[in-house]
Amino acid sequence: MTRFYFDEQSVESIEGETVLDALIRQGHSLNYSCRKGACKTCLVQHIGGDIPSGAQRGLTSELKSDAYLCACQCKPTQDLKLKSILVQNLFIAAHIHEKQYLSDSVVKILVEPSEEMSHSAGQYINLRRFDGLTRSYSITNDPDSKLIELHIRRKYNGQFSDWLFNHASVGESVLIQGPWGDCCYRSEYKNDTLILIGTGTGLGPVYGIIRDALSQGHKGEIYLYHGAKNEADLYHHSKLLKLMLEHRNMTYLACVEQMGSGKSSTRVQTGDPFEVAMSFHQFDSQTLSDSPQRVFLCGEPSFVNKGQELVFLNGTPLDRIHSLSYEYKDLRKVPRDGS
Ligand code: FES
């Protein structure tokens, strides 16, 4: 048993528990989402005792020097003292500027920050609503706009996504924090072959990365594979076909789990998007030396993790694999993998 203090209250943690686990078990309310040190929704501030190793892994140098740590990554030490964050120190005010439904389950939200926020497609922000509930969403537009575009899928039992989808309206005030992450396009990639694979709303960031690359005059080939359950989920299909017609170095293919019974759309086939991509591209070191390529993977963690592993094991170096994994609280009674 280890005793630590949170907002001056004594908390006891049992063997193996993180600060987040102990606080939740004892009825404290603390924001969290991924529990993996990625989203930073569970930040708390250190005010006394030793900072446990690993508790600040992945944080920016500013967050570290201001003594923030991730509650989900922090195994408490005896007499560690922590306090809640002050929202005004970490978030800036913003409002919903525009809302547009892209399909039956996906909505596009444009957020306008009250002060300049430099961002890139493929990074992510934390969005906090009136009651403090906070979630991470990936940025889908390029840095030239002062608005931040997000594609949100309404999730099963998703408190925040349901609010954004059904209730939040234009003009609604929110708070934003970030941006973070580096799954982005850089001008030095100009001549590389880009292979981008996104599942579900993982299309949003890859679409943004492609628009960013094209606006910077990307010279290499660009291949985009979008994985979805069915054709109705291909929410940017016509936009992507148009983009492909406009840019000779861009190729787009949609991969669905099941086709509808009617006539299928152009550039749609059945299959796992990663396996389809593997059938067209080699990810080995020989191919890389002939034509340098970069792989971008965005979407559900199971897909991103599997893709990263396969591409890496095939010989692509880690610095050429860029990924954005949608880690979030899964509130299903039965886990996604059925286990
Ligand atoms: S970083 Fe702790 S919940 Fe995501």
mmCIF file of C-alpha atoms and ligand atoms in Angstrom:
data_model
loop_
_atom_site.group_PDB
_atom_site.id
_atom_site.type_symbol
_atom_site.label_atom_id
_atom_site.label_comp_id
_atom_site.label_asym_id
_atom_site.label_seq_id
_atom_site.Cartn_x
_atom_site.Cartn_y
_atom_site.Cartn_z
ATOM 1 C CA MET A 1 0.000 0.000 0.000
ATOM 2 C CA THR A 2 1.383 3.421 -0.964
ATOM 3 C CA ARG A 3 -0.040 6.675 0.334
ATOM 4 C CA PHE A 4 -0.009 9.759 -1.870
ATOM 5 C CA TYR A 5 -1.887 13.057 -1.850
ATOM 6 C CA PHE A 6 -4.171 14.528 -4.480
ATOM 7 C CA ASP A 7 -5.576 18.013 -3.952
ATOM 8 C CA GLU A 8 -4.457 17.654 -0.308
ATOM 9 C CA GLN A 9 -6.521 14.498 0.220
ATOM 10 C CA SER A 10 -4.820 11.289 1.220
ATOM 11 C CA VAL A 11 -5.171 8.453 -1.319
ATOM 12 C CA GLU A 12 -4.033 4.852 -0.871
ATOM 13 C CA SER A 13 -2.917 2.878 -3.891
ATOM 14 C CA ILE A 14 -2.607 -0.866 -3.980
ATOM 15 C CA GLU A 15 0.233 -2.834 -5.567
ATOM 16 C CA GLY A 16 0.571 -2.153 -9.308
ATOM 17 C CA GLU A 17 -2.003 0.642 -9.451
ATOM 18 C CA THR A 18 -1.362 3.906 -11.220
ATOM 19 C CA VAL A 19 -2.411 7.251 -9.773
ATOM 20 C CA LEU A 20 -5.347 7.214 -12.217
ATOM 21 C CA ASP A 21 -6.478 3.713 -11.111
ATOM 22 C CA ALA A 22 -6.310 4.648 -7.431
ATOM 23 C CA LEU A 23 -8.177 7.931 -7.915
ATOM 24 C CA ILE A 24 -10.952 6.286 -9.934
ATOM 25 C CA ARG A 25 -11.258 3.413 -7.435
ATOM 26 C CA GLN A 26 -11.694 5.909 -4.621
ATOM 27 C CA GLY A 27 -14.335 7.928 -6.438
ATOM 28 C CA HIS A 28 -12.339 10.939 -7.624
ATOM 29 C CA SER A 29 -13.372 12.327 -10.942
ATOM 30 C CA LEU A 30 -10.475 12.766 -13.327
ATOM 31 C CA ASN A 31 -10.506 13.004 -17.099
ATOM 32 C CA TYR A 32 -8.859 10.193 -18.980
ATOM 33 C CA SER A 33 -9.160 8.470 -22.316
ATOM 34 C CA CYS A 34 -6.383 6.266 -23.725
ATOM 35 C CA ARG A 35 -4.682 5.102 -20.467
ATOM 36 C CA LYS A 36 -1.512 4.721 -22.558
ATOM 37 C CA GLY A 37 0.237 8.067 -22.099
ATOM 38 C CA ALA A 38 -0.794 9.261 -25.543
ATOM 39 C CA CYS A 39 -3.784 11.612 -25.225
ATOM 40 C CA LYS A 40 -2.744 13.741 -22.219
ATOM 41 C CA THR A 41 -6.304 14.123 -20.969
ATOM 42 C CA CYS A 42 -5.257 12.772 -17.542
ATOM 43 C CA LEU A 43 -2.598 15.376 -16.720
ATOM 44 C CA VAL A 44 -2.066 16.313 -13.081
ATOM 45 C CA GLN A 45 0.573 18.584 -11.569
ATOM 46 C CA HIS A 46 3.358 17.460 -9.269
ATOM 47 C CA ILE A 47 3.927 19.547 -6.127
ATOM 48 C CA GLY A 48 5.990 17.329 -3.792
ATOM 49 C CA GLY A 49 7.851 14.042 -3.397
ATOM 50 C CA ASP A 50 9.802 12.196 -6.074
ATOM 51 C CA ILE A 51 8.420 12.172 -9.633
ATOM 52 C CA PRO A 52 8.078 8.457 -10.462
ATOM 53 C CA SER A 53 10.047 7.312 -13.502
ATOM 54 C CA GLY A 54 8.019 7.159 -16.704
ATOM 55 C CA ALA A 55 5.292 9.501 -15.426
ATOM 56 C CA GLN A 56 6.386 12.253 -17.818
ATOM 57 C CA ARG A 57 7.274 10.070 -20.824
ATOM 58 C CA GLY A 58 6.120 11.621 -24.088
ATOM 59 C CA LEU A 59 5.335 15.040 -22.621
ATOM 60 C CA THR A 60 6.692 18.211 -24.230
ATOM 61 C CA SER A 61 9.609 19.937 -22.494
ATOM 62 C CA GLU A 62 7.231 22.778 -21.448
ATOM 63 C CA LEU A 63 4.835 20.357 -19.772
ATOM 64 C CA LYS A 64 7.745 18.598 -18.060
ATOM 65 C CA SER A 65 9.283 21.794 -16.778
ATOM 66 C CA ASP A 66 5.892 22.893 -15.437
ATOM 67 C CA ALA A 67 5.813 19.609 -13.475
ATOM 68 C CA TYR A 68 2.861 17.987 -15.256
ATOM 69 C CA LEU A 69 2.642 14.223 -15.436
ATOM 70 C CA CYS A 70 0.224 11.651 -16.816
ATOM 71 C CA ALA A 71 -1.836 10.073 -14.026
ATOM 72 C CA CYS A 72 -2.273 6.931 -16.145
ATOM 73 C CA GLN A 73 1.504 6.433 -16.413
ATOM 74 C CA CYS A 74 2.400 7.328 -12.838
ATOM 75 C CA LYS A 75 2.995 4.576 -10.262
ATOM 76 C CA PRO A 76 2.817 6.585 -7.020
ATOM 77 C CA THR A 77 5.736 6.837 -4.624
ATOM 78 C CA GLN A 78 5.212 7.259 -0.881
ATOM 79 C CA ASP A 79 4.110 10.815 0.023
ATOM 80 C CA LEU A 80 3.928 11.948 -3.601
ATOM 81 C CA LYS A 81 1.891 15.163 -3.736
ATOM 82 C CA LEU A 82 -0.216 16.029 -6.782
ATOM 83 C CA LYS A 83 -2.892 18.544 -7.630
ATOM 84 C CA SER A 84 -5.518 19.030 -10.326
ATOM 85 C CA ILE A 85 -4.585 21.122 -13.320
ATOM 86 C CA LEU A 86 -5.753 24.692 -13.652
ATOM 87 C CA VAL A 87 -7.711 24.618 -16.887
ATOM 88 C CA GLN A 88 -6.686 28.162 -17.883
ATOM 89 C CA ASN A 89 -2.996 27.144 -17.784
ATOM 90 C CA LEU A 90 -3.367 24.354 -20.321
ATOM 91 C CA PHE A 91 -6.372 25.171 -22.514
ATOM 92 C CA ILE A 92 -7.356 28.096 -24.692
ATOM 93 C CA ALA A 93 -10.881 29.274 -25.412
ATOM 94 C CA ALA A 94 -12.466 28.387 -28.762
ATOM 95 C CA HIS A 95 -15.900 27.983 -30.310
ATOM 96 C CA ILE A 96 -17.570 25.789 -32.898
ATOM 97 C CA HIS A 97 -17.459 27.776 -36.119
ATOM 98 C CA GLU A 98 -19.156 25.304 -38.455
ATOM 99 C CA LYS A 99 -20.751 21.877 -38.334
ATOM 100 C CA GLN A 100 -21.446 19.673 -41.344
ATOM 101 C CA TYR A 101 -22.709 16.091 -41.484
ATOM 102 C CA LEU A 102 -20.524 13.996 -43.797
ATOM 103 C CA SER A 103 -22.510 10.751 -43.420
ATOM 104 C CA ASP A 104 -25.053 9.114 -41.100
ATOM 105 C CA SER A 105 -22.360 8.688 -38.473
ATOM 106 C CA VAL A 106 -19.616 11.235 -39.219
ATOM 107 C CA VAL A 107 -19.737 14.968 -38.611
ATOM 108 C CA LYS A 108 -17.168 17.594 -39.578
ATOM 109 C CA ILE A 109 -16.563 20.245 -36.914
ATOM 110 C CA LEU A 110 -14.596 23.433 -37.547
ATOM 111 C CA VAL A 111 -13.256 24.951 -34.329
ATOM 112 C CA GLU A 112 -12.023 28.521 -34.137
ATOM 113 C CA PRO A 113 -9.442 29.146 -31.388
ATOM 114 C CA SER A 114 -9.501 32.557 -29.705
ATOM 115 C CA GLU A 115 -5.785 32.930 -30.321
ATOM 116 C CA GLU A 116 -3.453 31.764 -33.047
ATOM 117 C CA MET A 117 -2.677 28.067 -32.832
ATOM 118 C CA SER A 118 -0.227 26.668 -35.315
ATOM 119 C CA HIS A 119 -1.217 23.145 -36.343
ATOM 120 C CA SER A 120 -0.748 20.509 -39.044
ATOM 121 C CA ALA A 121 -2.988 17.776 -40.427
ATOM 122 C CA GLY A 122 -2.158 14.549 -38.588
ATOM 123 C CA GLN A 123 -1.628 16.186 -35.190
ATOM 124 C CA TYR A 124 -4.329 16.010 -32.507
ATOM 125 C CA ILE A 125 -5.941 18.299 -29.947
ATOM 126 C CA ASN A 126 -7.886 17.773 -26.746
ATOM 127 C CA LEU A 127 -11.363 19.260 -26.786
ATOM 128 C CA ARG A 128 -13.013 20.097 -23.457
ATOM 129 C CA ARG A 129 -16.681 20.946 -23.088
ATOM 130 C CA PHE A 130 -18.659 22.956 -20.486
ATOM 131 C CA ASP A 131 -18.681 20.186 -17.834
ATOM 132 C CA GLY A 132 -14.967 19.396 -18.104
ATOM 133 C CA LEU A 133 -15.372 16.215 -20.170
ATOM 134 C CA THR A 134 -12.366 16.036 -22.500
ATOM 135 C CA ARG A 135 -11.551 13.946 -25.572
ATOM 136 C CA SER A 136 -8.769 13.829 -28.169
ATOM 137 C CA TYR A 137 -9.461 14.348 -31.875
ATOM 138 C CA SER A 138 -7.139 14.420 -34.864
ATOM 139 C CA ILE A 139 -6.699 17.483 -37.051
ATOM 140 C CA THR A 140 -7.720 17.026 -40.654
ATOM 141 C CA ASN A 141 -6.772 20.321 -42.272
ATOM 142 C CA ASP A 142 -3.527 22.006 -43.284
ATOM 143 C CA PRO A 143 -1.710 24.730 -41.349
ATOM 144 C CA ASP A 144 -2.873 27.611 -43.558
ATOM 145 C CA SER A 145 -6.305 27.870 -41.975
ATOM 146 C CA LYS A 146 -6.837 29.467 -38.586
ATOM 147 C CA LEU A 147 -9.783 27.068 -38.161
ATOM 148 C CA ILE A 148 -9.152 23.534 -36.957
ATOM 149 C CA GLU A 149 -11.090 20.821 -38.780
ATOM 150 C CA LEU A 150 -12.052 17.548 -37.069
ATOM 151 C CA HIS A 151 -13.964 14.526 -38.385
ATOM 152 C CA ILE A 152 -15.930 12.909 -35.564
ATOM 153 C CA ARG A 153 -17.568 9.506 -35.710
ATOM 154 C CA ARG A 154 -20.494 9.045 -33.320
ATOM 155 C CA LYS A 155 -19.365 6.139 -31.143
ATOM 156 C CA TYR A 156 -21.279 3.503 -29.280
ATOM 157 C CA ASN A 157 -21.909 4.978 -25.799
ATOM 158 C CA GLY A 158 -19.617 7.873 -26.756
ATOM 159 C CA GLN A 159 -20.703 10.699 -24.468
ATOM 160 C CA PHE A 160 -18.579 13.323 -26.177
ATOM 161 C CA SER A 161 -19.001 12.211 -29.780
ATOM 162 C CA ASP A 162 -22.778 11.920 -29.282
ATOM 163 C CA TRP A 163 -22.859 15.461 -27.865
ATOM 164 C CA LEU A 164 -20.878 16.800 -30.820
ATOM 165 C CA PHE A 165 -22.986 14.848 -33.294
ATOM 166 C CA ASN A 166 -26.448 15.544 -31.896
ATOM 167 C CA HIS A 167 -26.391 18.511 -29.540
ATOM 168 C CA ALA A 168 -23.444 20.926 -29.878
ATOM 169 C CA SER A 169 -24.312 23.819 -32.136
ATOM 170 C CA VAL A 170 -22.442 26.503 -34.042
ATOM 171 C CA GLY A 171 -21.227 29.172 -31.613
ATOM 172 C CA GLU A 172 -20.889 26.680 -28.717
ATOM 173 C CA SER A 173 -17.875 27.471 -26.500
ATOM 174 C CA VAL A 174 -15.236 24.808 -25.965
ATOM 175 C CA LEU A 175 -11.652 24.718 -24.711
ATOM 176 C CA ILE A 176 -8.768 23.267 -26.664
ATOM 177 C CA GLN A 177 -5.330 22.001 -25.728
ATOM 178 C CA GLY A 178 -2.438 21.056 -27.992
ATOM 179 C CA PRO A 179 -1.745 20.422 -30.767
ATOM 180 C CA TRP A 180 0.456 17.383 -30.335
ATOM 181 C CA GLY A 181 1.876 14.600 -32.466
ATOM 182 C CA ASP A 182 4.072 14.485 -35.528
ATOM 183 C CA CYS A 183 2.240 12.247 -37.993
ATOM 184 C CA CYS A 184 2.489 15.106 -40.507
ATOM 185 C CA TYR A 185 3.864 15.996 -43.927
ATOM 186 C CA ARG A 186 7.261 17.768 -44.117
ATOM 187 C CA SER A 187 8.760 19.530 -47.139
ATOM 188 C CA GLU A 188 11.774 17.198 -47.040
ATOM 189 C CA TYR A 189 9.443 14.315 -48.030
ATOM 190 C CA LYS A 190 8.822 16.035 -51.387
ATOM 191 C CA ASN A 191 10.291 13.307 -53.630
ATOM 192 C CA ASP A 192 9.272 10.298 -51.535
ATOM 193 C CA THR A 193 6.496 7.890 -52.434
ATOM 194 C CA LEU A 194 3.768 8.369 -49.841
ATOM 195 C CA ILE A 195 1.540 5.426 -48.935
ATOM 196 C CA LEU A 196 -1.302 6.493 -46.673
ATOM 197 C CA ILE A 197 -3.771 4.064 -45.148
ATOM 198 C CA GLY A 198 -6.676 5.255 -43.002
ATOM 199 C CA THR A 199 -9.575 3.314 -41.517
ATOM 200 C CA GLY A 200 -12.912 4.939 -40.630
ATOM 201 C CA THR A 201 -12.383 8.582 -39.674
ATOM 202 C CA GLY A 202 -8.632 7.874 -39.853
ATOM 203 C CA LEU A 203 -9.301 9.078 -43.391
ATOM 204 C CA GLY A 204 -9.555 12.647 -42.012
ATOM 205 C CA PRO A 205 -5.895 13.118 -41.066
ATOM 206 C CA VAL A 206 -4.558 11.262 -44.127
ATOM 207 C CA TYR A 207 -6.777 13.382 -46.388
ATOM 208 C CA GLY A 208 -5.365 16.475 -44.641
ATOM 209 C CA ILE A 209 -1.786 15.203 -44.988
ATOM 210 C CA ILE A 210 -2.348 14.653 -48.729
ATOM 211 C CA ARG A 211 -3.818 18.143 -49.214
ATOM 212 C CA ASP A 212 -0.845 19.541 -47.304
ATOM 213 C CA ALA A 213 1.608 17.586 -49.512
ATOM 214 C CA LEU A 214 -0.112 18.665 -52.739
ATOM 215 C CA SER A 215 -0.231 22.307 -51.678
ATOM 216 C CA GLN A 216 3.530 22.122 -51.057
ATOM 217 C CA GLY A 217 4.089 20.760 -54.593
ATOM 218 C CA HIS A 218 4.819 17.144 -53.669
ATOM 219 C CA LYS A 219 6.675 15.457 -56.566
ATOM 220 C CA GLY A 220 6.612 11.755 -55.601
ATOM 221 C CA GLU A 221 3.686 9.379 -56.026
ATOM 222 C CA ILE A 222 0.898 9.411 -53.431
ATOM 223 C CA TYR A 223 -1.251 6.322 -52.742
ATOM 224 C CA LEU A 224 -4.271 6.486 -50.473
ATOM 225 C CA TYR A 225 -6.204 3.448 -49.193
ATOM 226 C CA HIS A 226 -9.341 4.097 -47.170
ATOM 227 C CA GLY A 227 -10.800 1.188 -45.216
ATOM 228 C CA ALA A 228 -14.494 1.226 -44.243
ATOM 229 C CA LYS A 229 -17.271 -1.192 -43.322
ATOM 230 C CA ASN A 230 -19.354 -0.484 -46.404
ATOM 231 C CA GLU A 231 -19.799 2.034 -49.211
ATOM 232 C CA ALA A 232 -22.015 4.292 -47.086
ATOM 233 C CA ASP A 233 -19.016 4.849 -44.790
ATOM 234 C CA LEU A 234 -16.854 6.191 -47.643
ATOM 235 C CA TYR A 235 -17.754 9.716 -46.642
ATOM 236 C CA HIS A 236 -15.214 11.524 -48.853
ATOM 237 C CA HIS A 237 -15.371 9.200 -51.849
ATOM 238 C CA SER A 238 -16.353 11.746 -54.498
ATOM 239 C CA LYS A 239 -13.926 14.355 -53.134
ATOM 240 C CA LEU A 240 -11.107 11.832 -53.341
ATOM 241 C CA LEU A 241 -12.015 10.765 -56.867
ATOM 242 C CA LYS A 242 -11.930 14.439 -57.869
ATOM 243 C CA LEU A 243 -8.556 14.932 -56.160
ATOM 244 C CA MET A 244 -7.213 11.915 -58.056
ATOM 245 C CA LEU A 245 -8.402 13.387 -61.367
ATOM 246 C CA GLU A 246 -6.775 16.726 -60.557
ATOM 247 C CA HIS A 247 -3.389 15.301 -59.526
ATOM 248 C CA ARG A 248 -1.676 12.754 -61.737
ATOM 249 C CA ASN A 249 0.645 11.624 -58.950
ATOM 250 C CA MET A 250 -2.240 10.677 -56.636
ATOM 251 C CA THR A 251 -3.996 7.291 -56.610
ATOM 252 C CA TYR A 252 -6.962 6.466 -54.398
ATOM 253 C CA LEU A 253 -8.609 3.139 -53.658
ATOM 254 C CA ALA A 254 -11.414 2.428 -51.175
ATOM 255 C CA CYS A 255 -11.489 -0.959 -49.429
ATOM 256 C CA VAL A 256 -14.739 -2.096 -47.827
ATOM 257 C CA GLU A 257 -15.620 -5.106 -45.712
ATOM 258 C CA GLN A 258 -18.784 -5.737 -47.696
ATOM 259 C CA MET A 259 -20.188 -4.437 -50.957
ATOM 260 C CA GLY A 260 -23.837 -3.423 -51.291
ATOM 261 C CA SER A 261 -26.112 -5.441 -53.582
ATOM 262 C CA GLY A 262 -26.414 -2.644 -56.193
ATOM 263 C CA LYS A 263 -23.873 -1.333 -58.669
ATOM 264 C CA SER A 264 -20.667 -0.522 -56.823
ATOM 265 C CA SER A 265 -18.874 2.819 -57.108
ATOM 266 C CA THR A 266 -15.681 3.429 -59.049
ATOM 267 C CA ARG A 267 -12.428 2.626 -57.201
ATOM 268 C CA VAL A 268 -14.028 0.474 -54.503
ATOM 269 C CA GLN A 269 -13.081 -3.120 -53.771
ATOM 270 C CA THR A 270 -13.557 -5.523 -50.894
ATOM 271 C CA GLY A 271 -10.679 -6.336 -48.576
ATOM 272 C CA ASP A 272 -8.591 -5.128 -45.677
ATOM 273 C CA PRO A 273 -6.951 -1.825 -46.721
ATOM 274 C CA PHE A 274 -3.580 -2.854 -45.357
ATOM 275 C CA GLU A 275 -3.592 -6.173 -47.191
ATOM 276 C CA VAL A 276 -4.707 -4.449 -50.387
ATOM 277 C CA ALA A 277 -1.842 -1.945 -50.001
ATOM 278 C CA MET A 278 0.592 -4.838 -49.403
ATOM 279 C CA SER A 279 -0.512 -6.394 -52.687
ATOM 280 C CA PHE A 280 0.584 -3.255 -54.570
ATOM 281 C CA HIS A 281 3.648 -2.147 -52.601
ATOM 282 C CA GLN A 282 6.719 -3.814 -51.208
ATOM 283 C CA PHE A 283 7.808 -2.437 -47.863
ATOM 284 C CA ASP A 284 11.278 -4.016 -47.954
ATOM 285 C CA SER A 285 14.678 -2.353 -47.826
ATOM 286 C CA GLN A 286 15.431 -3.103 -51.508
ATOM 287 C CA THR A 287 12.334 -1.188 -52.627
ATOM 288 C CA LEU A 288 13.271 1.623 -50.268
ATOM 289 C CA SER A 289 16.721 2.008 -51.775
ATOM 290 C CA ASP A 290 15.197 2.151 -55.304
ATOM 291 C CA SER A 291 12.449 4.602 -54.410
ATOM 292 C CA PRO A 292 12.250 5.974 -50.859
ATOM 293 C CA GLN A 293 8.783 5.631 -49.430
ATOM 294 C CA ARG A 294 6.940 6.694 -46.307
ATOM 295 C CA VAL A 295 3.958 5.000 -44.765
ATOM 296 C CA PHE A 296 1.219 6.849 -42.866
ATOM 297 C CA LEU A 297 -1.244 4.789 -40.809
ATOM 298 C CA CYS A 298 -4.252 6.383 -39.100
ATOM 299 C CA GLY A 299 -7.237 4.814 -37.380
ATOM 300 C CA GLU A 300 -8.158 2.146 -34.854
ATOM 301 C CA PRO A 301 -5.285 0.945 -32.620
ATOM 302 C CA SER A 302 -5.556 -2.711 -33.711
ATOM 303 C CA PHE A 303 -5.130 -1.695 -37.362
ATOM 304 C CA VAL A 304 -2.336 0.838 -36.701
ATOM 305 C CA ASN A 305 -0.364 -1.512 -34.436
ATOM 306 C CA LYS A 306 -0.624 -4.422 -36.862
ATOM 307 C CA GLY A 307 0.347 -2.191 -39.805
ATOM 308 C CA GLN A 308 3.331 -0.689 -37.989
ATOM 309 C CA GLU A 309 4.622 -4.107 -37.039
ATOM 310 C CA LEU A 310 4.243 -5.626 -40.515
ATOM 311 C CA VAL A 311 5.790 -2.666 -42.335
ATOM 312 C CA PHE A 312 8.685 -2.553 -39.873
ATOM 313 C CA LEU A 313 9.298 -6.309 -40.014
ATOM 314 C CA ASN A 314 9.329 -6.102 -43.814
ATOM 315 C CA GLY A 315 12.279 -3.699 -43.641
ATOM 316 C CA THR A 316 10.884 -0.167 -43.508
ATOM 317 C CA PRO A 317 12.794 1.867 -40.899
ATOM 318 C CA LEU A 318 10.746 3.327 -38.037
ATOM 319 C CA ASP A 319 11.546 6.905 -39.076
ATOM 320 C CA ARG A 320 9.614 6.238 -42.302
ATOM 321 C CA ILE A 321 6.506 4.928 -40.546
ATOM 322 C CA HIS A 322 4.169 7.651 -39.299
ATOM 323 C CA SER A 323 1.166 6.682 -37.256
ATOM 324 C CA LEU A 324 -1.825 8.146 -35.467
ATOM 325 C CA SER A 325 -3.752 5.665 -33.385
ATOM 326 C CA TYR A 326 -7.278 6.450 -32.170
ATOM 327 C CA GLU A 327 -6.956 5.448 -28.550
ATOM 328 C CA TYR A 328 -10.126 6.102 -26.606
ATOM 329 C CA LYS A 329 -12.212 4.784 -23.772
ATOM 330 C CA ASP A 330 -14.086 1.712 -24.956
ATOM 331 C CA LEU A 331 -17.354 1.665 -23.021
ATOM 332 C CA ARG A 332 -18.719 -1.517 -24.545
ATOM 333 C CA LYS A 333 -19.783 -4.223 -22.120
ATOM 334 C CA VAL A 334 -18.134 -6.731 -24.438
ATOM 335 C CA PRO A 335 -14.641 -5.706 -25.598
ATOM 336 C CA ARG A 336 -14.131 -5.025 -29.315
ATOM 337 C CA ASP A 337 -12.095 -8.175 -29.868
ATOM 338 C CA GLY A 338 -14.835 -10.244 -28.208
ATOM 339 C CA SER A 339 -12.465 -11.509 -25.503
HETATM 340 S S1 FES B 1 -2.478 9.979 -21.420
HETATM 341 FE FE1 FES B 1 -3.450 9.249 -19.633
HETATM 342 S S2 FES B 1 -5.422 8.713 -20.311
HETATM 343 FE FE2 FES B 1 -4.414 9.276 -22.152
#
